[in-house]
Coordinates of C-alpha atoms in Angstrom, one line a residue:
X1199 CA -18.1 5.7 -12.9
X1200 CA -17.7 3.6 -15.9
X1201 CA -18.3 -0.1 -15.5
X1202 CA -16.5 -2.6 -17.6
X1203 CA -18.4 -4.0 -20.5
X1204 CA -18.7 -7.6 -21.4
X1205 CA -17.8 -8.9 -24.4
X1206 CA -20.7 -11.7 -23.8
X1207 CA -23.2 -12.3 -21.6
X1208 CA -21.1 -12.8 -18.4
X1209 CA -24.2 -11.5 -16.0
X1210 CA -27.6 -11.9 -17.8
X1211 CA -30.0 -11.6 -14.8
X1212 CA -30.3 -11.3 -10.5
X1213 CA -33.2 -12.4 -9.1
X1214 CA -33.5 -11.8 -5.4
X1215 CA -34.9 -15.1 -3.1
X1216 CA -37.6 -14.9 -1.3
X1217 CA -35.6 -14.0 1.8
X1218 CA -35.6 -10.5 -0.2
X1219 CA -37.7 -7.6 1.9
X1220 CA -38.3 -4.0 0.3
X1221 CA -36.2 -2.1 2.7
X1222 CA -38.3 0.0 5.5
X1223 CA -36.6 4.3 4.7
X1224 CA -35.7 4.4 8.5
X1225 CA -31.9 4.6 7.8
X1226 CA -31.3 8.7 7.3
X1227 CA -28.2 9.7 4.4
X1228 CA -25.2 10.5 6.5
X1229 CA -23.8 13.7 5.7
X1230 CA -20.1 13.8 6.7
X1231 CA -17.6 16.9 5.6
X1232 CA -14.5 15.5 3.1
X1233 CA -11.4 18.0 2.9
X1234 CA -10.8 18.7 -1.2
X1235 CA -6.5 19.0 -1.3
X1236 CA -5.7 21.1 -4.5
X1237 CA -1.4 20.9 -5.2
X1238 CA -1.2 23.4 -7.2
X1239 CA 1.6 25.5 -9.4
X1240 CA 2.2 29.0 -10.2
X1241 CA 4.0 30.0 -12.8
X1242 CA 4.3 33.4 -14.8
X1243 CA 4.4 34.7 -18.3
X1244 CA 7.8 33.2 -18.7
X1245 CA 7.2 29.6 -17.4
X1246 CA 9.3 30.2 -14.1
X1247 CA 7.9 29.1 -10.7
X1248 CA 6.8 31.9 -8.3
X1249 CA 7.0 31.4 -4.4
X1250 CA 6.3 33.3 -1.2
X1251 CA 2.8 33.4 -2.5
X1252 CA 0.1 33.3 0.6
X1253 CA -3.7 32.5 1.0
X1254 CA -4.7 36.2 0.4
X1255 CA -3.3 36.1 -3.3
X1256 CA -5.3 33.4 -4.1
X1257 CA -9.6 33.2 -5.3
X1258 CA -10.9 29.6 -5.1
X1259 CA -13.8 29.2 -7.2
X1260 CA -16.2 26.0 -6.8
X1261 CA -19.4 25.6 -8.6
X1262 CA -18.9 29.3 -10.1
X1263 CA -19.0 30.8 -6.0
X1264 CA -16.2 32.0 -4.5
X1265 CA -15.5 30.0 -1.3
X1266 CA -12.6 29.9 1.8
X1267 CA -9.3 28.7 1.7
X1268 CA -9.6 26.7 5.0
X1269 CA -5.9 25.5 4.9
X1270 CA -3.2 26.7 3.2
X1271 CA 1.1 25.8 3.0
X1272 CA 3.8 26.2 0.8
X1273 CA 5.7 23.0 -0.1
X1274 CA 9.4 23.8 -1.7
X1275 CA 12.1 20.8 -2.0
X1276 CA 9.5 18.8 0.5
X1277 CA 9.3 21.0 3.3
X1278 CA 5.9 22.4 4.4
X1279 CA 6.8 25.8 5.4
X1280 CA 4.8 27.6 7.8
X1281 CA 2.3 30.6 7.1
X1282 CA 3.0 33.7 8.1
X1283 CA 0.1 35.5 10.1
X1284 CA -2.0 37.8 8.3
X1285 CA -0.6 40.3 9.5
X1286 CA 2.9 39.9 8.6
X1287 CA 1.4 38.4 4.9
X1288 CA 2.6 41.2 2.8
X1289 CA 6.3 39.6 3.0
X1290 CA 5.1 36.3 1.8
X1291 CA 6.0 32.8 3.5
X1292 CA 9.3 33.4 5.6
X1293 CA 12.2 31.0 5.3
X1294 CA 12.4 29.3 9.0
X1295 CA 15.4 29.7 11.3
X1296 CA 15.1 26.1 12.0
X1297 CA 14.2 24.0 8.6
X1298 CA 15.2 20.7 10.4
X1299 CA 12.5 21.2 13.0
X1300 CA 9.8 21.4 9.6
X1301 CA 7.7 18.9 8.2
X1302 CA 8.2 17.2 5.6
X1303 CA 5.9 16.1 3.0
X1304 CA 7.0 12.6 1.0
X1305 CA 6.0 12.0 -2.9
X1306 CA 4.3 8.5 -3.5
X1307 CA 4.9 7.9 -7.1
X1308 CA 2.7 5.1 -8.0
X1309 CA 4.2 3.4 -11.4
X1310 CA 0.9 1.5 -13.5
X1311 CA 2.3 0.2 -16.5
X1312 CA 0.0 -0.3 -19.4
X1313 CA 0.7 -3.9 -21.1
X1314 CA -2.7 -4.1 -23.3
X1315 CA -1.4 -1.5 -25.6
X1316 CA 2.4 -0.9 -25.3
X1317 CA 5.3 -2.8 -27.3
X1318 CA 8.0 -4.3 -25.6
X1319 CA 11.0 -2.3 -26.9
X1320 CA 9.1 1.1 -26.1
X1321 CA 8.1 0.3 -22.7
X1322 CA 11.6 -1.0 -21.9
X1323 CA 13.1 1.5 -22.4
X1324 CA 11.0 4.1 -20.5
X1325 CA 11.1 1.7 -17.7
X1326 CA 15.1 1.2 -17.6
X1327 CA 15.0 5.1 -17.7
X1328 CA 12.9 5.4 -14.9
X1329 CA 15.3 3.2 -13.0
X1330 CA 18.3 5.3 -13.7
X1331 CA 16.1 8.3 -12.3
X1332 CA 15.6 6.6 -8.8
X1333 CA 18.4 8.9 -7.4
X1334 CA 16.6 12.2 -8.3
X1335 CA 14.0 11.6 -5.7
X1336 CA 14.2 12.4 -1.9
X1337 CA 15.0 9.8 0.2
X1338 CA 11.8 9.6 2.2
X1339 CA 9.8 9.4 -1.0
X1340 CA 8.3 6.0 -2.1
X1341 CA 7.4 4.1 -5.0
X1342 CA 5.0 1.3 -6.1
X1343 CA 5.0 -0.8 -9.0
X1344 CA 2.1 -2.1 -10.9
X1345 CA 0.9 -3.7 -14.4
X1346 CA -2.3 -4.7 -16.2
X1347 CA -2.0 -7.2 -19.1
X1348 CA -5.9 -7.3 -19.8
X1349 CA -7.0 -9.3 -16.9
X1350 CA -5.2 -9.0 -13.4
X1351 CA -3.6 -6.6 -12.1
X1352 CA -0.4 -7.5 -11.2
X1353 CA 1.5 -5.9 -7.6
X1354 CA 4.8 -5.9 -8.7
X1355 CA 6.2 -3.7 -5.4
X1356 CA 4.1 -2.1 -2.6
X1357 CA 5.4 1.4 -1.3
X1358 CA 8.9 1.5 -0.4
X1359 CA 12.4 3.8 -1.1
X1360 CA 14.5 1.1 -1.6
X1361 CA 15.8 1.7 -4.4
X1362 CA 17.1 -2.3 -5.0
X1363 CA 13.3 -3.4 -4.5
X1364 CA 12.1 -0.6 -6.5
X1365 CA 14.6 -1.4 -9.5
X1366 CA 13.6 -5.3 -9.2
X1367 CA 10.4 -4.6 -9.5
X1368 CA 10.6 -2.4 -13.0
X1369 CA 12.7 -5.4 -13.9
X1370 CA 10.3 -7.5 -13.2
X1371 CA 8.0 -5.6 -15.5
X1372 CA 10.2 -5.2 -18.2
X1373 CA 9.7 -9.3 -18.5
X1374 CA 6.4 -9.1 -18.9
X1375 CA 4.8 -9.5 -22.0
X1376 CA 4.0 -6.8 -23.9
X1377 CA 0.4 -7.0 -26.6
X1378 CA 0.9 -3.7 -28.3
X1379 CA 1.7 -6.2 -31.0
X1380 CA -0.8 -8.3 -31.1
X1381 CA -3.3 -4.6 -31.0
X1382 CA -1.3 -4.1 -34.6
X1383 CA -2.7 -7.3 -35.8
X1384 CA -6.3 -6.8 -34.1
X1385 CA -6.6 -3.7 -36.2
X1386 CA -6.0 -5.1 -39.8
X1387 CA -8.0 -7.9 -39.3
X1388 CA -10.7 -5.6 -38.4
X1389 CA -10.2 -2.7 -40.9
X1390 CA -10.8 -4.4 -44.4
X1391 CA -14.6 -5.3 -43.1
X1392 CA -17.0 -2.9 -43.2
X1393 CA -19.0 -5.0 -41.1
X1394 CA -16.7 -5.4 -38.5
X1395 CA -15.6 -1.9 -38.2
X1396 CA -18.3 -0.9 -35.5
X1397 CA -17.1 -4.0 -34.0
X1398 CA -13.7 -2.9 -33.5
X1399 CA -15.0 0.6 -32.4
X1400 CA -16.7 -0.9 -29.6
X1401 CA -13.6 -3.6 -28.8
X1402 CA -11.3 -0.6 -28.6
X1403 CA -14.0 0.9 -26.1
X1404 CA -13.8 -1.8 -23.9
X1405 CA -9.8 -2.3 -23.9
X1406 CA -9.8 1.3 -22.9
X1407 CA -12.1 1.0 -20.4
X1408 CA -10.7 -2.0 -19.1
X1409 CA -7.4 -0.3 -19.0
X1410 CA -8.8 2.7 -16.9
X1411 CA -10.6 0.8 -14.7
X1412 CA -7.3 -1.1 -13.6
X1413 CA -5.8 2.0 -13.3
X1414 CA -8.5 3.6 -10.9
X1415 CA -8.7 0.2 -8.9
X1416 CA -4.6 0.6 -8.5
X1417 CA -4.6 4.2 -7.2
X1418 CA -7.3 3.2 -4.5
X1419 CA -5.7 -0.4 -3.5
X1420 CA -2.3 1.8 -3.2
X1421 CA -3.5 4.8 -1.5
X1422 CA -1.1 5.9 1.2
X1423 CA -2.0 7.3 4.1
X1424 CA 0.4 10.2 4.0
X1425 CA 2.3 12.8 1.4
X1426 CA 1.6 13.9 -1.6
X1427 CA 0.3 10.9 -4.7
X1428 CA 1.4 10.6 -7.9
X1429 CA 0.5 8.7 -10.9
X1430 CA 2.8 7.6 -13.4
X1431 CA 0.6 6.5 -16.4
X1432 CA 3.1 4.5 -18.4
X1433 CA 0.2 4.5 -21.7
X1434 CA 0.9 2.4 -24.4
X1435 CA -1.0 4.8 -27.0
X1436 CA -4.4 5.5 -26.0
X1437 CA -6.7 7.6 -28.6
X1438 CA -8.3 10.3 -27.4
X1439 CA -11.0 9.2 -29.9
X1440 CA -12.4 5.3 -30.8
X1441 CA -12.1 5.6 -34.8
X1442 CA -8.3 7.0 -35.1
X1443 CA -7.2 5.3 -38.3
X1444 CA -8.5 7.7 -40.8
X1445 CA -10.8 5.3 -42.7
X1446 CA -13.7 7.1 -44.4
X1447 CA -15.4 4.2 -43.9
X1448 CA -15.0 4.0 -40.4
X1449 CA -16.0 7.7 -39.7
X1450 CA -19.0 6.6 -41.9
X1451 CA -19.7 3.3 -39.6
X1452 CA -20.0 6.0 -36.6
X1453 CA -22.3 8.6 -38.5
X1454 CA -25.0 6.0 -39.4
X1455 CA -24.8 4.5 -36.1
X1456 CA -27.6 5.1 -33.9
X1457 CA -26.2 3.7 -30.4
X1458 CA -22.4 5.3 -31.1
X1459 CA -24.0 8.2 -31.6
X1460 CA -26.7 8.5 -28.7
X1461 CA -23.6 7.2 -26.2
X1462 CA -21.6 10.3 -27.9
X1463 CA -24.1 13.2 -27.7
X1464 CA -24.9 11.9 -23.9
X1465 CA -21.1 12.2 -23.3
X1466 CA -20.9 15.6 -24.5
X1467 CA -24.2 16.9 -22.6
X1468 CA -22.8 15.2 -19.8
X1469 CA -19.0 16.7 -19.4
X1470 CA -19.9 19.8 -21.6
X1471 CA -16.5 19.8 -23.1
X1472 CA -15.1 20.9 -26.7
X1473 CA -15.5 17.1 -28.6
X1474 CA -14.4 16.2 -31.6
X1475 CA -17.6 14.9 -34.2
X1476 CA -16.7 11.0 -34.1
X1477 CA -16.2 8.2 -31.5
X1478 CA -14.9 9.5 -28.5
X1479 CA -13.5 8.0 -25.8
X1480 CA -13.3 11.0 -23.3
X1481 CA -15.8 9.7 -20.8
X1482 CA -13.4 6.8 -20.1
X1483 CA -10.4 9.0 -19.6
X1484 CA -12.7 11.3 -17.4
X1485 CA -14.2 8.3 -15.2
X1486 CA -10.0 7.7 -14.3
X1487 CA -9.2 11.1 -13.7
X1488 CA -12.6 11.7 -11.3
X1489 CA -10.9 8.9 -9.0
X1490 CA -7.5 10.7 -9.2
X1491 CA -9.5 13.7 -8.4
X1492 CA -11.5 11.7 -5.8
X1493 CA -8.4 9.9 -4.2
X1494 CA -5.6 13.0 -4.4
X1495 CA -3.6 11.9 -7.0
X1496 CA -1.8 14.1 -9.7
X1497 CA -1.7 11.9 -12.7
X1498 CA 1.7 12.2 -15.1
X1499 CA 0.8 10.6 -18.1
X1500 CA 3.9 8.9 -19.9
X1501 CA 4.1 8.8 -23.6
X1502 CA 5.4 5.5 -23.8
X1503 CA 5.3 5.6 -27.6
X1504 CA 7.1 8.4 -28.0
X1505 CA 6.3 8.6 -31.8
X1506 CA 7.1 12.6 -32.1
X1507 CA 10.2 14.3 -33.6
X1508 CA 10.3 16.6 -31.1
X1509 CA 13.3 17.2 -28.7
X1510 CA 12.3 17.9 -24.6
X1511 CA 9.8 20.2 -23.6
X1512 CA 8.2 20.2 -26.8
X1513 CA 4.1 20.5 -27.6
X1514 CA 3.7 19.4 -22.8
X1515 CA 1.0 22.2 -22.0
X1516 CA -0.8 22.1 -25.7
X1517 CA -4.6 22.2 -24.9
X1518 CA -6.5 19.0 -26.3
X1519 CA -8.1 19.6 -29.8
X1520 CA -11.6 22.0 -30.6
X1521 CA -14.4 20.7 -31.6
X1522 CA -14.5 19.5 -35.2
X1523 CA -10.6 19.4 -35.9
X1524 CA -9.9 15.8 -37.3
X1525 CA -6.4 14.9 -35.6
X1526 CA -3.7 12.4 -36.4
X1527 CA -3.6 8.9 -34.6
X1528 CA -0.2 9.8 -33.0
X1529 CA -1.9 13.7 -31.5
X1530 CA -5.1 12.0 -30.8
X1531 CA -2.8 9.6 -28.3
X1532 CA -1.4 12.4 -27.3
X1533 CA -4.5 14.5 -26.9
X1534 CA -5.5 11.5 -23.6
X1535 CA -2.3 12.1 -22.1
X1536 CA -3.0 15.9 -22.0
X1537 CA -6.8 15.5 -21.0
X1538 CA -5.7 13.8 -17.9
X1539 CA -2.7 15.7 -16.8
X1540 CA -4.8 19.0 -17.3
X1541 CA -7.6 17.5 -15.7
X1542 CA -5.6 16.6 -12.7
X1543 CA -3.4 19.1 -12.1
X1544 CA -0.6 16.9 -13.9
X1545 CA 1.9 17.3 -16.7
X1546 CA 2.2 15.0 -20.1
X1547 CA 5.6 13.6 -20.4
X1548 CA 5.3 13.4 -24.3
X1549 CA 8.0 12.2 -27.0
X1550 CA 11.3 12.3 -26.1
X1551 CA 10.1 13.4 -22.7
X1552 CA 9.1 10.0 -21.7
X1553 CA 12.9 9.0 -21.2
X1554 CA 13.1 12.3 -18.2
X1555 CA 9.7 11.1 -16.8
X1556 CA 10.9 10.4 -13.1
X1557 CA 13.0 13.2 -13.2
X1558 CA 10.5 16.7 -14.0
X1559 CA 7.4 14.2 -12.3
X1560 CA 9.4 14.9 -9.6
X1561 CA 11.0 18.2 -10.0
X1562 CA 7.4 19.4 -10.7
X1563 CA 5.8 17.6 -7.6
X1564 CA 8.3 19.0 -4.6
X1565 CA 7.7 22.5 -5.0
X1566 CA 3.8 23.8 -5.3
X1567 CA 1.3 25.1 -2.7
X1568 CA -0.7 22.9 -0.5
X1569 CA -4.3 24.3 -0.5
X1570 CA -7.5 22.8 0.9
X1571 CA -11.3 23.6 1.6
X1572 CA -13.9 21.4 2.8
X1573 CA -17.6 20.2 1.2
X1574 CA -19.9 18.7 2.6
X1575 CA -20.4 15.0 1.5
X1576 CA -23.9 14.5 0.2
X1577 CA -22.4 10.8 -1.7
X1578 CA -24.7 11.8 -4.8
X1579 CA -22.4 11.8 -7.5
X1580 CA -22.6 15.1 -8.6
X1581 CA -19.5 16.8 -10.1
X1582 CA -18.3 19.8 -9.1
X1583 CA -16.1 22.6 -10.8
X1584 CA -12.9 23.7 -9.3
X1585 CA -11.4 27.0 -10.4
X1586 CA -8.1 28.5 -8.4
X1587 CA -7.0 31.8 -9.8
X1588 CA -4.2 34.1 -9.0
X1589 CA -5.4 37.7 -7.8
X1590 CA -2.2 39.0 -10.1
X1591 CA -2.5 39.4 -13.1
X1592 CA -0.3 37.6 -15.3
X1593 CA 0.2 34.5 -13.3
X1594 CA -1.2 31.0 -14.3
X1595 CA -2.3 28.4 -11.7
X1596 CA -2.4 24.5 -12.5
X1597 CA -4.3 22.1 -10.3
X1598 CA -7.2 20.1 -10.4
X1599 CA -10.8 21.0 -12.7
X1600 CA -13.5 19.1 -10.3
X1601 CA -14.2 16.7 -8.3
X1602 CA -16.7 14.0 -8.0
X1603 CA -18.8 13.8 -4.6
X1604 CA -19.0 9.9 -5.7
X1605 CA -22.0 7.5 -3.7
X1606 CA -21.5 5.0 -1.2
X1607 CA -23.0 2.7 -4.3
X1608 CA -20.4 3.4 -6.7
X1609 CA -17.5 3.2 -4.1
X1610 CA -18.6 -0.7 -3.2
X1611 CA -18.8 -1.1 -7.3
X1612 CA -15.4 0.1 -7.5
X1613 CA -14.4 -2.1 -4.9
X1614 CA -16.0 -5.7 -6.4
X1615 CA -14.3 -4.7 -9.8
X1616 CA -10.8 -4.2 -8.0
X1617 CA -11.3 -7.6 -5.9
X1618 CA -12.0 -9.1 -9.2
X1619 CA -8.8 -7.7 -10.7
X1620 CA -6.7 -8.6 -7.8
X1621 CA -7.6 -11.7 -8.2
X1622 CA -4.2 -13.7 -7.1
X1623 CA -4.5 -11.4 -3.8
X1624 CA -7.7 -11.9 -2.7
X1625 CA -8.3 -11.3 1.3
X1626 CA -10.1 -14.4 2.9
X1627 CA -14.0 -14.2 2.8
X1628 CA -16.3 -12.5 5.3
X1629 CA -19.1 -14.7 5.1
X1630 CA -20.1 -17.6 3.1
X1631 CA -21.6 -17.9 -0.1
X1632 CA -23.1 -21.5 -1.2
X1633 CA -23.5 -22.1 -5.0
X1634 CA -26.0 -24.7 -5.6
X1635 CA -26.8 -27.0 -8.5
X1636 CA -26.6 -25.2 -11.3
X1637 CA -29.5 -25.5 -14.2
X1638 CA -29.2 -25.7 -17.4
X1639 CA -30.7 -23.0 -20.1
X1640 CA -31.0 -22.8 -24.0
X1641 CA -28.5 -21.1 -26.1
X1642 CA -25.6 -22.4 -23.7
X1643 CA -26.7 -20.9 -20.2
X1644 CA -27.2 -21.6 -17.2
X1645 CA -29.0 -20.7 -14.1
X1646 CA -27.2 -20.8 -10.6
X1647 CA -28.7 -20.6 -7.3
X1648 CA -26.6 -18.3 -5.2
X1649 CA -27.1 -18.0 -1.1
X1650 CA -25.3 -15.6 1.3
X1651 CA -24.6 -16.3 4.6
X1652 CA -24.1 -12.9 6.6
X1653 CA -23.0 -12.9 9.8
X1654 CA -25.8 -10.3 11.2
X1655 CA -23.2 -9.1 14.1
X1656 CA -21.5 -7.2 11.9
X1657 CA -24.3 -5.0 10.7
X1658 CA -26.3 -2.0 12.3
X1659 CA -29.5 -2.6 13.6
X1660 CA -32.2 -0.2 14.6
X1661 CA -35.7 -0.8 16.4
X1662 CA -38.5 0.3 14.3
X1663 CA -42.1 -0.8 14.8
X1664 CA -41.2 -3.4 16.8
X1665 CA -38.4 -5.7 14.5
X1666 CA -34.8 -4.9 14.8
X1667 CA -34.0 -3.6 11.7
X1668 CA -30.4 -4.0 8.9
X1669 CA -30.2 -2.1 5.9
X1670 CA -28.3 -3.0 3.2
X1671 CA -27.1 -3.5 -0.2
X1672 CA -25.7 -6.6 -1.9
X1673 CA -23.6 -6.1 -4.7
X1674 CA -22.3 -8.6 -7.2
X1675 CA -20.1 -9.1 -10.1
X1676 CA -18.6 -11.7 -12.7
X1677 CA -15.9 -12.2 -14.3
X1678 CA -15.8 -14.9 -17.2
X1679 CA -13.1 -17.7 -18.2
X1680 CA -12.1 -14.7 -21.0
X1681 CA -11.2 -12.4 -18.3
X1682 CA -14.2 -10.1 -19.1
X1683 CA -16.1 -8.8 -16.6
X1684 CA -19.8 -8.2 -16.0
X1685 CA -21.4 -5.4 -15.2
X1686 CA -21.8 -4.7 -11.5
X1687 CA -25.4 -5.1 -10.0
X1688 CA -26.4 -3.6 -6.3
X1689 CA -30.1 -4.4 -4.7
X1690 CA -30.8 -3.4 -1.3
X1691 CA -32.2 -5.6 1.0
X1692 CA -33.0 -5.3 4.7
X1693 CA -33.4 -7.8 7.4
X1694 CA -35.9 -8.0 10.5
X1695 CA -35.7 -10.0 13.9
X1696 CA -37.7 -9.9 16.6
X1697 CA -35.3 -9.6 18.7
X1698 CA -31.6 -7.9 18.9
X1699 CA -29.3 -10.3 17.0
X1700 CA -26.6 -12.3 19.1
X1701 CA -23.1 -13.6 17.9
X1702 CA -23.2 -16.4 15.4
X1703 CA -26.8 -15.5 13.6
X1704 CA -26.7 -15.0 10.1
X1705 CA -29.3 -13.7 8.0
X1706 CA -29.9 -15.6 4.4
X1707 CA -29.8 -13.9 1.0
X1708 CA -30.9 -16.1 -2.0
X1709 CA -30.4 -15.1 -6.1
X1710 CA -30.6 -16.8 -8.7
X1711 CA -27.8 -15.5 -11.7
X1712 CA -27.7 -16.7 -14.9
X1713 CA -24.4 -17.5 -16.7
X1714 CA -23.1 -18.5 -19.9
X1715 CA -21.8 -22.3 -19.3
X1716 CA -18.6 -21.7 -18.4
X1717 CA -16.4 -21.1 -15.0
X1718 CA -16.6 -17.9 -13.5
X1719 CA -15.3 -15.6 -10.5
X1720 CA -18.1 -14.1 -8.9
X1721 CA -17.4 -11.6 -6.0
X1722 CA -20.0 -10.2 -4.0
X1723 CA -19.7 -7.6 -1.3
X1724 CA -22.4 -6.7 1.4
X1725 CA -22.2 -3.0 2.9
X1726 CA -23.7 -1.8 5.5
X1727 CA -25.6 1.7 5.0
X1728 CA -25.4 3.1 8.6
X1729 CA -21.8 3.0 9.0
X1730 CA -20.4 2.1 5.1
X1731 CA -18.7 -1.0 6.6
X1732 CA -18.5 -3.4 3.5
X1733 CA -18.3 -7.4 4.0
X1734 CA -16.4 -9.3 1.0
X1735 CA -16.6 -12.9 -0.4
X1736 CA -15.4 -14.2 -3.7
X1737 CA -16.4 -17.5 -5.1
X1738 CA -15.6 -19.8 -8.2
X1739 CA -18.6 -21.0 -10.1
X1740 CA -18.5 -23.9 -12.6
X1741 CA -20.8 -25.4 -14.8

């Protein structure tokens, strides 16, 4: 996972108290089993669906072995039909006598609206289209709506099929303010300078990063608990690569830069993909389509833009650019959109395409095949390749790439960055935290003298060599009077009493973190590593 950078030196250091213990390795890695859902479409030479297709005509590939299909449907207009036995498979997936007796398998679409990049007028418009789309979908599907200005992300509607709340809420978005404009501005002030134009590689970094972040920490605070999710990425122009403008200078900036150019030949070791020679920016977009991949969601990435000529159906299944082919700022924006669709099984919605978003999201999301296989969980953040293939010839299958078997680590890291976020809906605190005097540094810092209070009921304890044992890990984060947010620290630490722990004891955890002098959110979460049950508080710090 990507963290969020900061701008400045929102956390500069965690020391541990003297509370602190080295935890005692008595607490063994659970391995659980997680079930991997692929929805996934089949099409042939001509672009038409094909149904009636079973288990038998399908090869599931993961980590280049061929593995078992351990559950297997066929989803058309909603309704899971039922599988035929094998024996009777040659027919393909029977029609019932009975449909109202079926199941039916609701869409979530969940709506995140881009506000750091989009303009106004564009986004309006996509968003009143959306709204006049509201009909096309079935009645027991539901919608959220969400935004993200920069700072907090904003809950504009939870899950619901009304479409009256649904249409208020896109409304209520379309009053929003909009800072595509003021991303216009940004980038002249920084393109005359040559020695700002690093600089404003890195700044766009971070506004995309931020950006994806929000959108990961809106999929997981929005995850429903049934049917079939759906992300529509409303993206105010996102480049596929950092340095997009087509400034010499700029592509000179990156060549000579030692750091840009370590972070980019890391990424392309790391995702072993076809990149383009200059800044890129696809391990952000990867990092947001991993928790898609992680969380089920099919992301539909919306154009909001729109910049292309092209009338509907144009340049939608175009595969993102080789490596060394210089693109144009509007196909590098569109070359994101396409990454994450193809990387999650999704569809770009590009030019004029954006205005019939709603409408082929969900033509394309009630009809597909329901497959699934399980792994077994070993939380060590390894990715693993996906591959499902037709066994005829001819046919092409779209669904998911990988998936990320993610740690118990980065899932609480995920979860302090979306508390942060969420900041006007924080849930009350868990235990207490107690902020002491703070002390003042050079160069405008400070150092502040943090305690937790952790109630020791809620934890796990073992017996080991006579002490009842807790492990742990304490995870922190920061966010600064900018809205910028630290990177996210986790230390373990593990606490020992003589005897089993009653109701009301708490256990003490002391650091001391040093801080710009300025206010800041800090949120810190506890988890505990026998069971993954994670403890919360969130606390303002001032000067």
């Amino acid at each position: 996972m990507r963290l969020l950078p900061a701008i400045g030196l929102a956390l500069a250091a965690l020391h541990a108290g003297a509370v602190a213990q080295e935890p005692e390795d008595v607490f063994s890695e659970v391995i659980d089993v997680r079930v991997v859902n692929l929805e996934s479409v089949v099409t042939d030479a001509a672009g038409e669906r094909v149904r009636g297709l079973t288990r038998d005509d399908f090869r599931l590939i993961v980590d280049g072995r061929e593995v078992p299909i351990d559950y297997f449907s066929e989803v058309r207009d909603g309704v899971v039909l039922p599988e035929k036995p094998r024996a009777e498979a040659a027919g393909g997936i029977a029609d019932p006598a009975d449909p109202e007796a079926l199941e039916r398998r609701s869409t979530n679409f969940l709506v995140f609206i881009d506000d750091v990049f989009s303009i106004g007028a564009q986004r309006d418009l996509v968003l009143e289209n959306l709204g006049e789309q509201l009909a096309l979908i079935h009645p027991e599907d539901q919608v959220a709506v969400m935004s993200f200005d920069g700072s907090d992300v904003e809950r504009l509607s939870g899950w619901t099929s009304s479409a009256a709340e649904i249409g208020d809420a896109l409304a209520r978005a379309a009053r929003r303010k909009a800072k595509g404009a003021f991303r216009r501005t940004e980038r002249a002030i920084y393109n005359p300078a040559y020695s700002q134009q690093e600089s404003y590689i890195r700044l766009v970094e971070e506004q995309l990063e931020n950006l994806t972040v929000a959108a990961s920490i809106a999929m997981r605070s929005a995850a429903p608990a049934t049917g079939r999710k759906v992300l529509l990425l409303l993206s105010g122009g996102w480049p596929y690569e950092l340095n997009i403008y087509d400034d010499p200078t700029l592509r000179n900036t990156f060549r000579n830069s030692d750091s840009l150019n370590q972070r980019f030949m890391a990424e392309r070791e790391q995702f072993g993909r076809n990149l383009w020679s200059y800044g890129l920016a696809v391990g952000i977009f990867q990092a947001l389509a991993d928790t898609a991949n992680l969380l089920g969601y099919t992301i539909y990435p919306i154009d909001v833009p729109g910049l292309g000529a092209g009338g509907a159906g144009i340049s939608e299944d175009r595969p993102t650019p080789e490596l060394g082919v210089r693109p144009s700022a509007e196909s590098s924006v569109e070359a994101s959109l396409l990454f994450l669709a193809a990387e999650t099984g999704g569809k770009a919605m590009l030019n004029r395409n954006r205005l019939l978003a709603l409408e082929r999201a969900a033509a394309d999301t009630s009809s597909y095949y329901w497959l699934g296989f399980t792994a077994d969980r070993r939380a060590d953040n390894r990715r693993h390749a996906v591959r499902l293939e037709s066994r005829h010839p001819g046919l092409e299958v779209r669904t998911r790439k990988d998936y990320v078997d993610f740690s118990r680590q980065v899932e609480v890291e995920m979860m302090v960055e979306g508390a942060l976020l969420f900041r006007a809906q924080a849930a009350a605190s868990d235990f207490d935290v107690r902020v002491g005097a703070a002390r003042r540094l050079a160069r405008k810092k400070m150092e502040v003298p943090i305690q937790l209070e952790i109630p020791l009921e809620r934890l796990t304890h073992l017996y080991y060599g006579g002490e009842y044992l807790a492990n742990m890990t304490v995870t922190l984060a920061v966010k600064d009077k900018r809205d910028t947010l630290s990177s996210v620290v986790t230390v373990p630490f593990q606490s020992s009493q003589p005897q089993r722990p009653g109701t009301g004891e708490i256990v003490t955890y002391e650091m001391d973190v040093e801080l710009w002098r300025e206010p800041h959110d800090l949120v810190v979460m506890v988890q505990d590593v026998a069971t993954g049950t994670v403890l919360s508080s969130s606390v303002r710090v001032q000067p």
